[in-house]
Coordinates of C-alpha atoms in Angstrom, one line a residue:
M30 CA -12.3 60.2 -6.2
T31 CA -12.4 57.3 -3.2
T32 CA -9.7 56.0 -1.6
P33 CA -8.4 53.1 -2.7
I34 CA -9.1 49.8 -0.2
L35 CA -6.1 48.2 -0.9
T36 CA -2.4 49.8 -0.2
S37 CA 0.2 50.3 -3.4
R38 CA 2.3 47.6 -1.6
Q39 CA -0.7 45.2 -1.9
A40 CA -2.1 46.7 -5.0
E41 CA 0.9 45.2 -6.9
E42 CA 0.9 42.2 -5.3
L43 CA -2.2 42.1 -6.7
H44 CA -1.6 42.9 -9.9
K45 CA 1.1 40.7 -10.3
A46 CA -0.8 37.7 -8.8
I47 CA -3.4 38.5 -12.0
I48 CA -1.2 38.6 -14.6
A49 CA 0.8 35.6 -12.9
Y50 CA -2.5 34.0 -12.9
L51 CA -3.1 34.9 -16.7
S52 CA 0.7 33.9 -18.1
S53 CA 0.1 30.3 -16.7
N54 CA -3.7 29.9 -17.9
N55 CA -2.5 30.5 -21.3
L56 CA -3.7 34.2 -21.8
P57 CA -0.5 36.0 -22.7
S58 CA -1.6 38.9 -24.8
A59 CA -4.2 39.4 -21.9
A60 CA -1.0 39.3 -19.3
E61 CA 0.8 42.0 -21.7
A62 CA -2.2 44.3 -22.4
L63 CA -2.0 44.3 -18.0
R64 CA 1.4 44.8 -17.9
Q65 CA 1.4 47.9 -20.4
E66 CA -1.8 49.8 -18.6
L67 CA 0.2 49.1 -15.1
E68 CA 4.3 49.8 -16.9
L69 CA 5.6 46.9 -15.5
G70 CA 8.4 46.6 -17.3
D71 CA 11.2 43.8 -17.1
T72 CA 11.3 44.0 -13.1
F73 CA 8.5 41.6 -13.9
D74 CA 10.4 38.9 -15.5
A75 CA 9.2 34.6 -15.8
T76 CA 10.8 34.1 -12.4
T77 CA 8.6 36.7 -10.6
S78 CA 5.6 34.9 -12.5
K79 CA 6.6 31.4 -11.0
K80 CA 6.6 33.5 -7.5
Y81 CA 3.1 35.2 -7.7
E82 CA 1.8 31.4 -9.8
G83 CA -1.4 29.9 -7.8
L84 CA -1.7 33.0 -5.4
L85 CA -4.9 34.0 -6.5
E86 CA -6.4 30.9 -6.5
K87 CA -5.2 30.0 -3.1
K88 CA -6.8 33.9 -1.6
W89 CA -9.8 32.7 -3.0
T90 CA -9.8 29.4 -1.8
S91 CA -9.0 30.0 1.8
V92 CA -12.0 33.1 1.4
V93 CA -14.3 30.8 1.2
R94 CA -13.1 28.5 4.0
L95 CA -13.6 31.5 6.3
Q96 CA -16.8 33.0 5.1
K97 CA -18.0 28.8 5.6
K98 CA -16.1 29.6 8.8
I99 CA -17.7 32.5 10.3
M100 CA -21.3 31.6 9.1
D101 CA -21.0 28.2 11.4
L102 CA -18.8 30.6 14.4
E103 CA -22.1 32.8 13.5
S104 CA -24.6 30.3 13.6
R105 CA -22.9 28.6 17.4
N106 CA -22.6 32.2 18.7
A107 CA -26.6 33.1 18.2
T108 CA -27.0 29.4 20.2
L109 CA -25.0 30.3 22.9
Q110 CA -26.5 33.7 23.2
S111 CA -29.9 32.7 22.8
E112 CA -29.0 29.8 25.9
I113 CA -27.7 32.6 27.7
D114 CA -31.2 35.1 27.1
N115 CA -32.6 31.7 28.5
A116 CA -31.0 31.9 31.4
T117 CA -31.2 35.8 32.5
P118 CA -32.6 35.5 35.9
T119 CA -36.3 36.5 35.1
S120 CA -36.1 34.3 32.0
L121 CA -35.5 31.3 34.3
S122 CA -37.5 32.2 36.6
R123 CA -40.6 33.0 33.9
R124 CA -39.5 29.3 32.5
N125 CA -39.5 27.9 36.0
Q126 CA -43.3 29.2 36.1
D127 CA -44.3 27.9 32.3
P128 CA -44.2 24.4 32.8
T129 CA -45.1 24.3 28.5
S130 CA -41.6 25.3 27.9
W131 CA -39.9 23.1 30.5
L132 CA -37.4 20.5 28.9
P133 CA -34.6 18.2 31.3
R134 CA -31.5 19.1 31.6
S135 CA -29.1 17.5 33.2
P136 CA -28.1 16.6 35.2
P137 CA -31.0 14.5 36.6
R138 CA -32.4 14.7 39.9
H139 CA -31.4 10.7 41.1
T140 CA -29.6 8.0 39.5
L141 CA -31.9 5.0 41.0
Q142 CA -29.7 1.8 41.3
S143 CA -30.8 -1.9 42.3
H144 CA -31.6 -4.3 39.1
R145 CA -28.7 -6.4 37.7
E146 CA -30.0 -6.5 34.0
P147 CA -30.5 -4.4 31.5
I148 CA -34.1 -2.0 32.1
T149 CA -36.9 -1.9 29.9
C150 CA -39.7 0.2 31.0
V151 CA -39.9 2.4 33.0
A152 CA -44.0 4.0 34.5
F153 CA -45.7 6.7 37.0
H154 CA -48.8 6.3 39.1
P155 CA -50.9 8.2 37.8
V156 CA -51.4 10.2 42.0
F157 CA -48.9 9.5 44.2
S158 CA -44.9 9.7 43.4
S159 CA -44.2 6.0 42.9
L160 CA -42.4 5.0 39.7
A161 CA -42.3 1.4 38.5
S162 CA -38.9 0.1 36.5
G163 CA -39.0 -3.5 35.4
S164 CA -35.9 -4.9 34.1
E165 CA -34.0 -8.3 32.1
D166 CA -33.6 -9.2 35.5
Y167 CA -37.5 -10.9 35.7
T168 CA -38.1 -7.9 38.6
I169 CA -39.8 -4.5 39.1
K170 CA -39.6 -2.1 41.4
I171 CA -41.2 0.2 43.0
W172 CA -39.2 3.2 43.6
D173 CA -40.6 7.0 45.4
W174 CA -38.8 9.5 42.3
E175 CA -39.5 12.2 44.6
L176 CA -37.3 10.4 47.6
G177 CA -35.3 8.7 44.7
E178 CA -35.7 5.6 47.3
L179 CA -36.2 2.3 46.7
E180 CA -39.4 0.8 48.0
R181 CA -39.9 -2.3 46.5
T182 CA -39.5 -5.5 44.1
I183 CA -41.9 -7.6 42.9
K184 CA -41.2 -11.0 42.0
G185 CA -43.4 -13.3 40.0
H186 CA -43.1 -13.0 35.6
T187 CA -40.9 -16.3 35.3
K188 CA -38.6 -14.6 32.3
A189 CA -37.5 -10.8 31.4
V190 CA -40.1 -8.1 32.2
L191 CA -41.0 -6.2 28.7
D192 CA -43.4 -3.2 29.6
V193 CA -44.7 -1.7 32.7
D194 CA -48.2 0.5 33.0
F195 CA -50.1 2.0 35.7
G196 CA -54.1 2.5 34.8
G197 CA -57.8 0.7 36.0
P198 CA -60.5 1.6 37.1
R199 CA -61.9 5.3 38.9
G200 CA -60.2 4.7 42.5
G201 CA -58.7 1.5 41.8
T202 CA -55.0 2.2 40.0
L203 CA -53.6 -0.6 39.3
L204 CA -49.7 -2.1 37.4
A205 CA -50.1 -3.8 34.4
S206 CA -46.6 -5.9 33.9
C207 CA -45.8 -8.1 30.6
S208 CA -42.9 -10.7 30.0
S209 CA -41.2 -12.8 27.9
D210 CA -43.1 -15.5 30.0
L211 CA -46.1 -14.7 27.9
T212 CA -48.4 -13.5 30.2
I213 CA -49.4 -10.4 31.5
K214 CA -50.4 -9.5 35.3
L215 CA -51.8 -7.2 37.4
W216 CA -50.5 -6.0 40.6
D217 CA -52.6 -4.2 43.5
P218 CA -51.2 -1.1 44.7
S219 CA -52.8 -0.3 47.5
D220 CA -52.4 -4.1 49.2
E221 CA -48.0 -4.4 48.6
Y222 CA -48.4 -4.7 44.9
K223 CA -49.9 -8.5 45.3
N224 CA -50.3 -10.3 41.7
I225 CA -54.5 -10.5 41.8
R226 CA -54.5 -11.6 38.3
T227 CA -52.6 -12.9 35.4
L228 CA -53.5 -12.8 31.8
P229 CA -52.7 -15.6 29.3
G230 CA -53.6 -16.4 25.7
H231 CA -50.8 -15.0 23.8
D232 CA -48.2 -17.1 22.2
H233 CA -45.1 -15.7 22.2
S234 CA -43.0 -12.8 24.4
V235 CA -45.8 -9.4 24.8
S236 CA -43.3 -6.9 24.5
A237 CA -46.3 -3.7 25.5
V238 CA -48.6 -3.2 27.8
R239 CA -51.1 -0.2 28.1
F240 CA -54.5 0.4 30.0
I241 CA -56.9 1.8 27.4
P242 CA -58.5 5.5 29.0
S243 CA -62.2 5.5 28.4
G244 CA -62.9 9.1 28.2
A245 CA -65.8 8.7 30.4
A246 CA -67.4 11.8 31.5
G247 CA -65.4 13.1 35.0
A248 CA -62.9 10.4 34.9
P249 CA -61.5 10.6 31.2
S250 CA -58.3 8.0 31.9
S251 CA -60.4 5.2 34.4
S252 CA -60.1 2.4 32.3
N253 CA -61.9 -1.3 32.6
L254 CA -59.7 -2.4 29.4
L255 CA -55.5 -3.0 28.7
V256 CA -54.4 -3.6 24.9
S257 CA -51.1 -5.5 25.2
A258 CA -48.4 -5.8 22.1
S259 CA -46.4 -9.1 21.0
R260 CA -44.2 -11.2 19.4
D261 CA -47.2 -13.4 18.2
K262 CA -48.2 -10.7 16.1
T263 CA -51.5 -9.9 17.5
L264 CA -52.8 -7.0 19.7
R265 CA -55.7 -8.2 22.5
I266 CA -57.4 -5.9 24.0
W267 CA -58.5 -7.5 28.0
D268 CA -60.8 -6.8 30.4
V269 CA -59.2 -5.9 33.6
S270 CA -63.1 -6.7 35.5
T271 CA -62.6 -10.0 34.6
G272 CA -59.4 -11.3 33.3
Y273 CA -60.4 -12.2 29.6
C274 CA -59.4 -10.9 26.1
V275 CA -62.3 -9.3 24.7
K276 CA -60.3 -9.4 21.2
T277 CA -57.5 -9.7 19.8
L278 CA -56.1 -7.3 16.5
R279 CA -54.0 -9.0 13.8
G280 CA -52.8 -7.9 10.6
H281 CA -49.1 -7.0 11.7
A282 CA -47.5 -8.9 9.7
D283 CA -44.5 -9.5 12.0
W284 CA -43.5 -8.6 15.9
V285 CA -46.2 -5.7 17.3
R286 CA -42.8 -3.7 19.5
D287 CA -45.3 -1.0 20.6
V288 CA -48.7 0.4 21.2
C289 CA -50.3 3.7 22.2
P290 CA -54.6 4.5 23.3
S291 CA -55.4 7.7 22.5
V292 CA -56.9 10.3 24.9
D293 CA -60.5 8.6 24.1
G294 CA -60.1 5.2 24.4
R295 CA -61.1 5.8 20.7
Y296 CA -57.6 4.6 18.6
L297 CA -54.9 2.5 18.8
L298 CA -51.4 2.7 16.8
S299 CA -48.9 0.2 17.2
T300 CA -45.6 -0.4 15.6
G301 CA -43.7 -3.6 14.8
N302 CA -40.6 -5.5 13.2
D303 CA -43.1 -5.3 10.0
Q304 CA -41.5 -1.5 8.9
T305 CA -45.0 -0.1 9.7
A306 CA -46.9 1.1 11.8
R307 CA -50.9 0.5 12.4
L308 CA -53.8 2.6 13.4
W309 CA -57.2 1.2 14.6
D310 CA -60.0 1.9 15.3
V311 CA -61.3 0.1 18.6
S312 CA -64.9 1.8 19.4
L313 CA -66.7 -0.7 16.4
S314 CA -67.8 -4.0 17.3
N315 CA -65.1 -6.0 14.6
P316 CA -61.7 -3.3 14.9
E317 CA -60.1 -2.9 11.9
S318 CA -56.6 -1.1 10.7
K319 CA -58.2 2.0 9.1
L320 CA -54.3 3.7 8.6
T321 CA -50.9 1.9 8.0
L322 CA -48.4 3.9 7.8
V323 CA -45.3 2.9 5.5
G324 CA -42.5 4.7 5.4
H325 CA -39.2 3.2 8.1
E326 CA -36.9 0.8 6.1
H327 CA -35.9 -1.3 9.4
V328 CA -37.5 -2.0 12.7
V329 CA -40.8 -0.1 13.9
E330 CA -39.6 0.1 18.4
C331 CA -42.0 3.2 18.9
C332 CA -44.7 5.4 18.7
T333 CA -46.6 7.9 20.5
L334 CA -50.1 10.1 20.0
A335 CA -49.9 13.9 19.6
P336 CA -51.8 15.9 21.9
G337 CA -54.4 18.0 21.0
S338 CA -52.0 20.6 22.5
A339 CA -49.8 19.5 19.8
Y340 CA -52.1 19.9 17.3
K341 CA -51.2 24.2 16.4
H342 CA -47.8 23.1 16.0
L343 CA -47.9 20.3 13.7
A344 CA -51.0 21.8 11.6
P345 CA -48.5 23.7 9.3
L346 CA -46.1 20.5 8.6
A347 CA -49.7 19.0 7.0
G348 CA -50.5 22.0 5.1
L349 CA -53.6 22.6 7.2
K350 CA -55.0 26.2 7.1
K351 CA -56.2 26.2 10.7
P352 CA -55.5 22.8 12.7
P353 CA -58.1 20.3 13.9
L354 CA -60.5 21.0 17.2
A355 CA -58.0 19.6 19.9
S356 CA -60.4 17.7 21.3
S357 CA -60.2 15.0 18.4
S358 CA -58.4 12.7 18.7
A359 CA -55.9 11.0 16.8
E360 CA -54.9 13.8 14.1
F361 CA -51.1 13.8 14.6
M362 CA -49.0 10.9 15.1
A363 CA -44.8 9.9 15.7
T364 CA -43.1 7.0 14.9
G365 CA -39.1 5.9 16.0
S366 CA -37.3 3.6 14.5
R367 CA -33.9 1.8 14.0
D368 CA -32.8 3.5 10.9
K369 CA -32.2 6.0 12.6
S370 CA -35.6 8.7 12.2
I371 CA -38.7 9.4 13.6
R372 CA -41.4 10.2 11.3
L373 CA -44.7 12.0 11.7
W374 CA -47.8 11.1 10.1
D375 CA -51.2 13.6 10.3
A376 CA -54.7 11.2 10.2
R377 CA -54.9 10.6 6.6
G378 CA -51.6 8.2 6.8
N379 CA -48.8 11.3 5.2
C380 CA -45.8 11.2 6.2
I381 CA -45.5 15.0 6.9
K382 CA -41.9 15.3 8.1
T383 CA -38.9 13.0 8.6
L384 CA -36.3 14.0 11.6
V385 CA -32.9 13.4 11.3
G386 CA -30.5 13.6 14.4
H387 CA -30.1 9.7 16.3
D388 CA -27.3 8.4 15.4
N389 CA -28.3 4.8 16.5
W390 CA -31.8 3.0 16.8
V391 CA -34.7 5.2 18.5
R392 CA -36.3 3.3 21.0
A393 CA -38.5 6.1 22.8
L394 CA -41.2 8.8 22.0
L395 CA -43.2 10.8 24.2
F396 CA -44.9 14.8 23.5
H397 CA -44.4 17.3 26.3
P398 CA -47.9 17.1 27.2
G399 CA -47.3 21.5 26.3
G400 CA -47.9 20.2 23.1
K401 CA -45.1 22.8 21.2
Y402 CA -41.6 19.7 21.9
L403 CA -41.4 16.0 20.8
L404 CA -39.0 14.0 22.8
S405 CA -36.6 11.0 22.2
V406 CA -34.3 8.7 23.4
S407 CA -31.6 6.4 21.7
D408 CA -29.0 3.6 21.6
D409 CA -26.9 7.1 20.9
K410 CA -27.1 7.4 24.5
T411 CA -29.1 11.3 23.9
L412 CA -32.2 12.5 25.0
R413 CA -32.9 14.6 21.8
C414 CA -35.9 18.1 21.9
W415 CA -37.7 18.6 18.6
D416 CA -39.6 22.2 18.2
L417 CA -42.9 21.5 16.3
S418 CA -43.5 24.5 16.0
Q419 CA -39.5 24.9 14.1
E420 CA -40.6 21.9 11.8
G421 CA -39.4 19.6 14.6
K422 CA -35.8 21.2 14.7
C423 CA -33.7 19.7 16.9
V424 CA -33.5 22.8 20.4
K425 CA -31.7 20.4 22.0
T426 CA -29.7 17.5 22.7
L427 CA -28.6 16.0 26.2
S428 CA -25.6 13.5 25.4
D429 CA -25.0 11.2 27.7
V430 CA -28.0 10.4 29.4
H431 CA -27.3 7.1 30.0
G432 CA -23.6 5.0 29.7
H433 CA -25.2 2.9 27.7
F434 CA -28.3 2.4 25.6
I435 CA -31.2 3.6 26.0
S436 CA -34.7 1.9 26.2
C437 CA -37.3 3.7 28.2
L438 CA -38.9 7.4 28.1
R439 CA -41.7 8.4 30.5
W440 CA -43.2 11.6 31.4
A441 CA -44.8 11.7 34.9
P442 CA -49.2 12.3 34.2
G443 CA -50.3 16.0 35.0
I444 CA -51.6 17.0 37.9
V445 CA -55.7 16.3 37.9
R446 CA -57.6 19.3 39.4
E447 CA -60.9 18.1 39.9
P448 CA -63.4 21.1 40.3
V449 CA -64.8 22.5 43.5
A450 CA -68.5 22.9 43.8
N451 CA -70.1 26.1 46.2
G452 CA -72.7 26.5 48.4
N453 CA -75.1 26.9 44.7
G454 CA -74.1 23.7 43.1
E455 CA -72.5 25.9 41.0
S456 CA -68.9 25.2 40.3
N457 CA -66.6 27.9 41.3
G458 CA -65.5 30.0 38.1
A459 CA -68.8 29.7 36.4
S460 CA -69.0 32.8 36.3
K461 CA -66.0 34.1 35.3
N462 CA -66.5 32.9 31.9
G463 CA -69.7 32.5 31.6
S464 CA -69.7 29.0 30.8
S465 CA -70.7 26.8 33.0
K466 CA -69.1 23.8 31.8
A467 CA -65.7 25.3 30.7
A468 CA -65.5 25.3 34.7
A469 CA -66.9 21.5 35.3
T470 CA -63.5 20.4 33.0
P471 CA -61.5 18.8 35.2
E472 CA -57.5 21.1 35.0
V473 CA -54.6 19.5 33.7
Q474 CA -51.7 20.3 35.8
I475 CA -48.4 19.9 34.3
R476 CA -45.6 18.0 36.3
C477 CA -42.0 19.1 34.9
V478 CA -41.2 15.5 35.4
I479 CA -39.4 12.1 32.7
A480 CA -37.5 9.0 33.9
T481 CA -35.3 6.9 31.1
G482 CA -34.4 3.9 31.9
S483 CA -31.0 1.7 30.9
V484 CA -29.1 -1.6 29.7
D485 CA -26.5 0.3 32.5
L486 CA -29.2 -0.9 34.8
A487 CA -29.9 2.5 36.3
V488 CA -32.8 4.8 36.1
R489 CA -32.6 8.9 35.5
I490 CA -35.1 11.0 37.3
F491 CA -35.1 14.6 34.8
A492 CA -36.8 17.1 37.0
N493 CA -37.5 20.9 37.5

């Protein structure tokens, strides 16, 4: 005989509750039959029945509610447990050694303050520990992000500075800036940031500016070309050595907000107020819009192209059996919008995933150089980290990164380690893998440093 789960008192309570439930639900014969079976007799009168009425339903619903609560607590517990697991000395040292899994955490290493109006943009120097920030106060400020100190203030624009970027010819890094004053300016960091050129041509505010990598062997990030996006609905490509506009791209129906070149310089991704993103093939003599990405329900504020390291995580979302070659560019893209969502797209223009979580406009996006994560910032004052290997699940949220809307986010460029040739004229390491070509590719070491800028007038540096 099995041991009863309920005590005799609990069983009696349950029986009475069942009879009361049957009676109140107009099932008198069933209630009577049960009463006979249990030999309750007259001890269970109308008053007792009233007392037990609704008890069964109440217990039932509270069990369901408690079950849900337990599930919530269990999932929170699992999250906390995984954080604890990841915080053991061994895992911490392992994570610190493995930059591909590094994510920013509070508090920031530095908070840089000197601008008098909201900050609109930030950019890292490719080699030195310099960071440029642009602001609605018409100035650009150059900081040492390692020391957290202001180095200089650059004046020249006559309206808000909307974007900045470092790049340019090999060995001749320049800083480009663009503004609501309709111009793009080039500054020379090696000559006290002297203004060496001003590029006029846009008919309205210039919202974004980026150097286009040449993709050339030996110096893939060198570039004589610059792309700008404007409220005049166009994108323009400029030759920085001459100052001439070499191409104008038309296709957007409204203000173009952001632009992102591919690492090989062949494609440009642009977004804007017409709620679309467009992918352009600029290797053609007459560049054309190859794809139009439609799906957002409000202004698309920002865009970025996925690095080859992210393809293996994004391919399953696109239903691909095997990922595209890492050397192939513009295979996957991400866009962020005022509709509070982030969308991931494949090279055919299909939206393969929508990431929902921000409570306000999404203002900037970047892929982690390791390829496993996408980072985003928003007007909800948070920085979110989405794990692409878990179908884009939000695995980390830094709340109140700033005291106001966050306008920009950049990751410090990796340190390029040039291959060293040995005495035989062969690259070191050629014998190790039997291929001198593999050894000749410069190795890029990820730098675990990001910068954010905000309407709260501060730039914050998060670093390992």
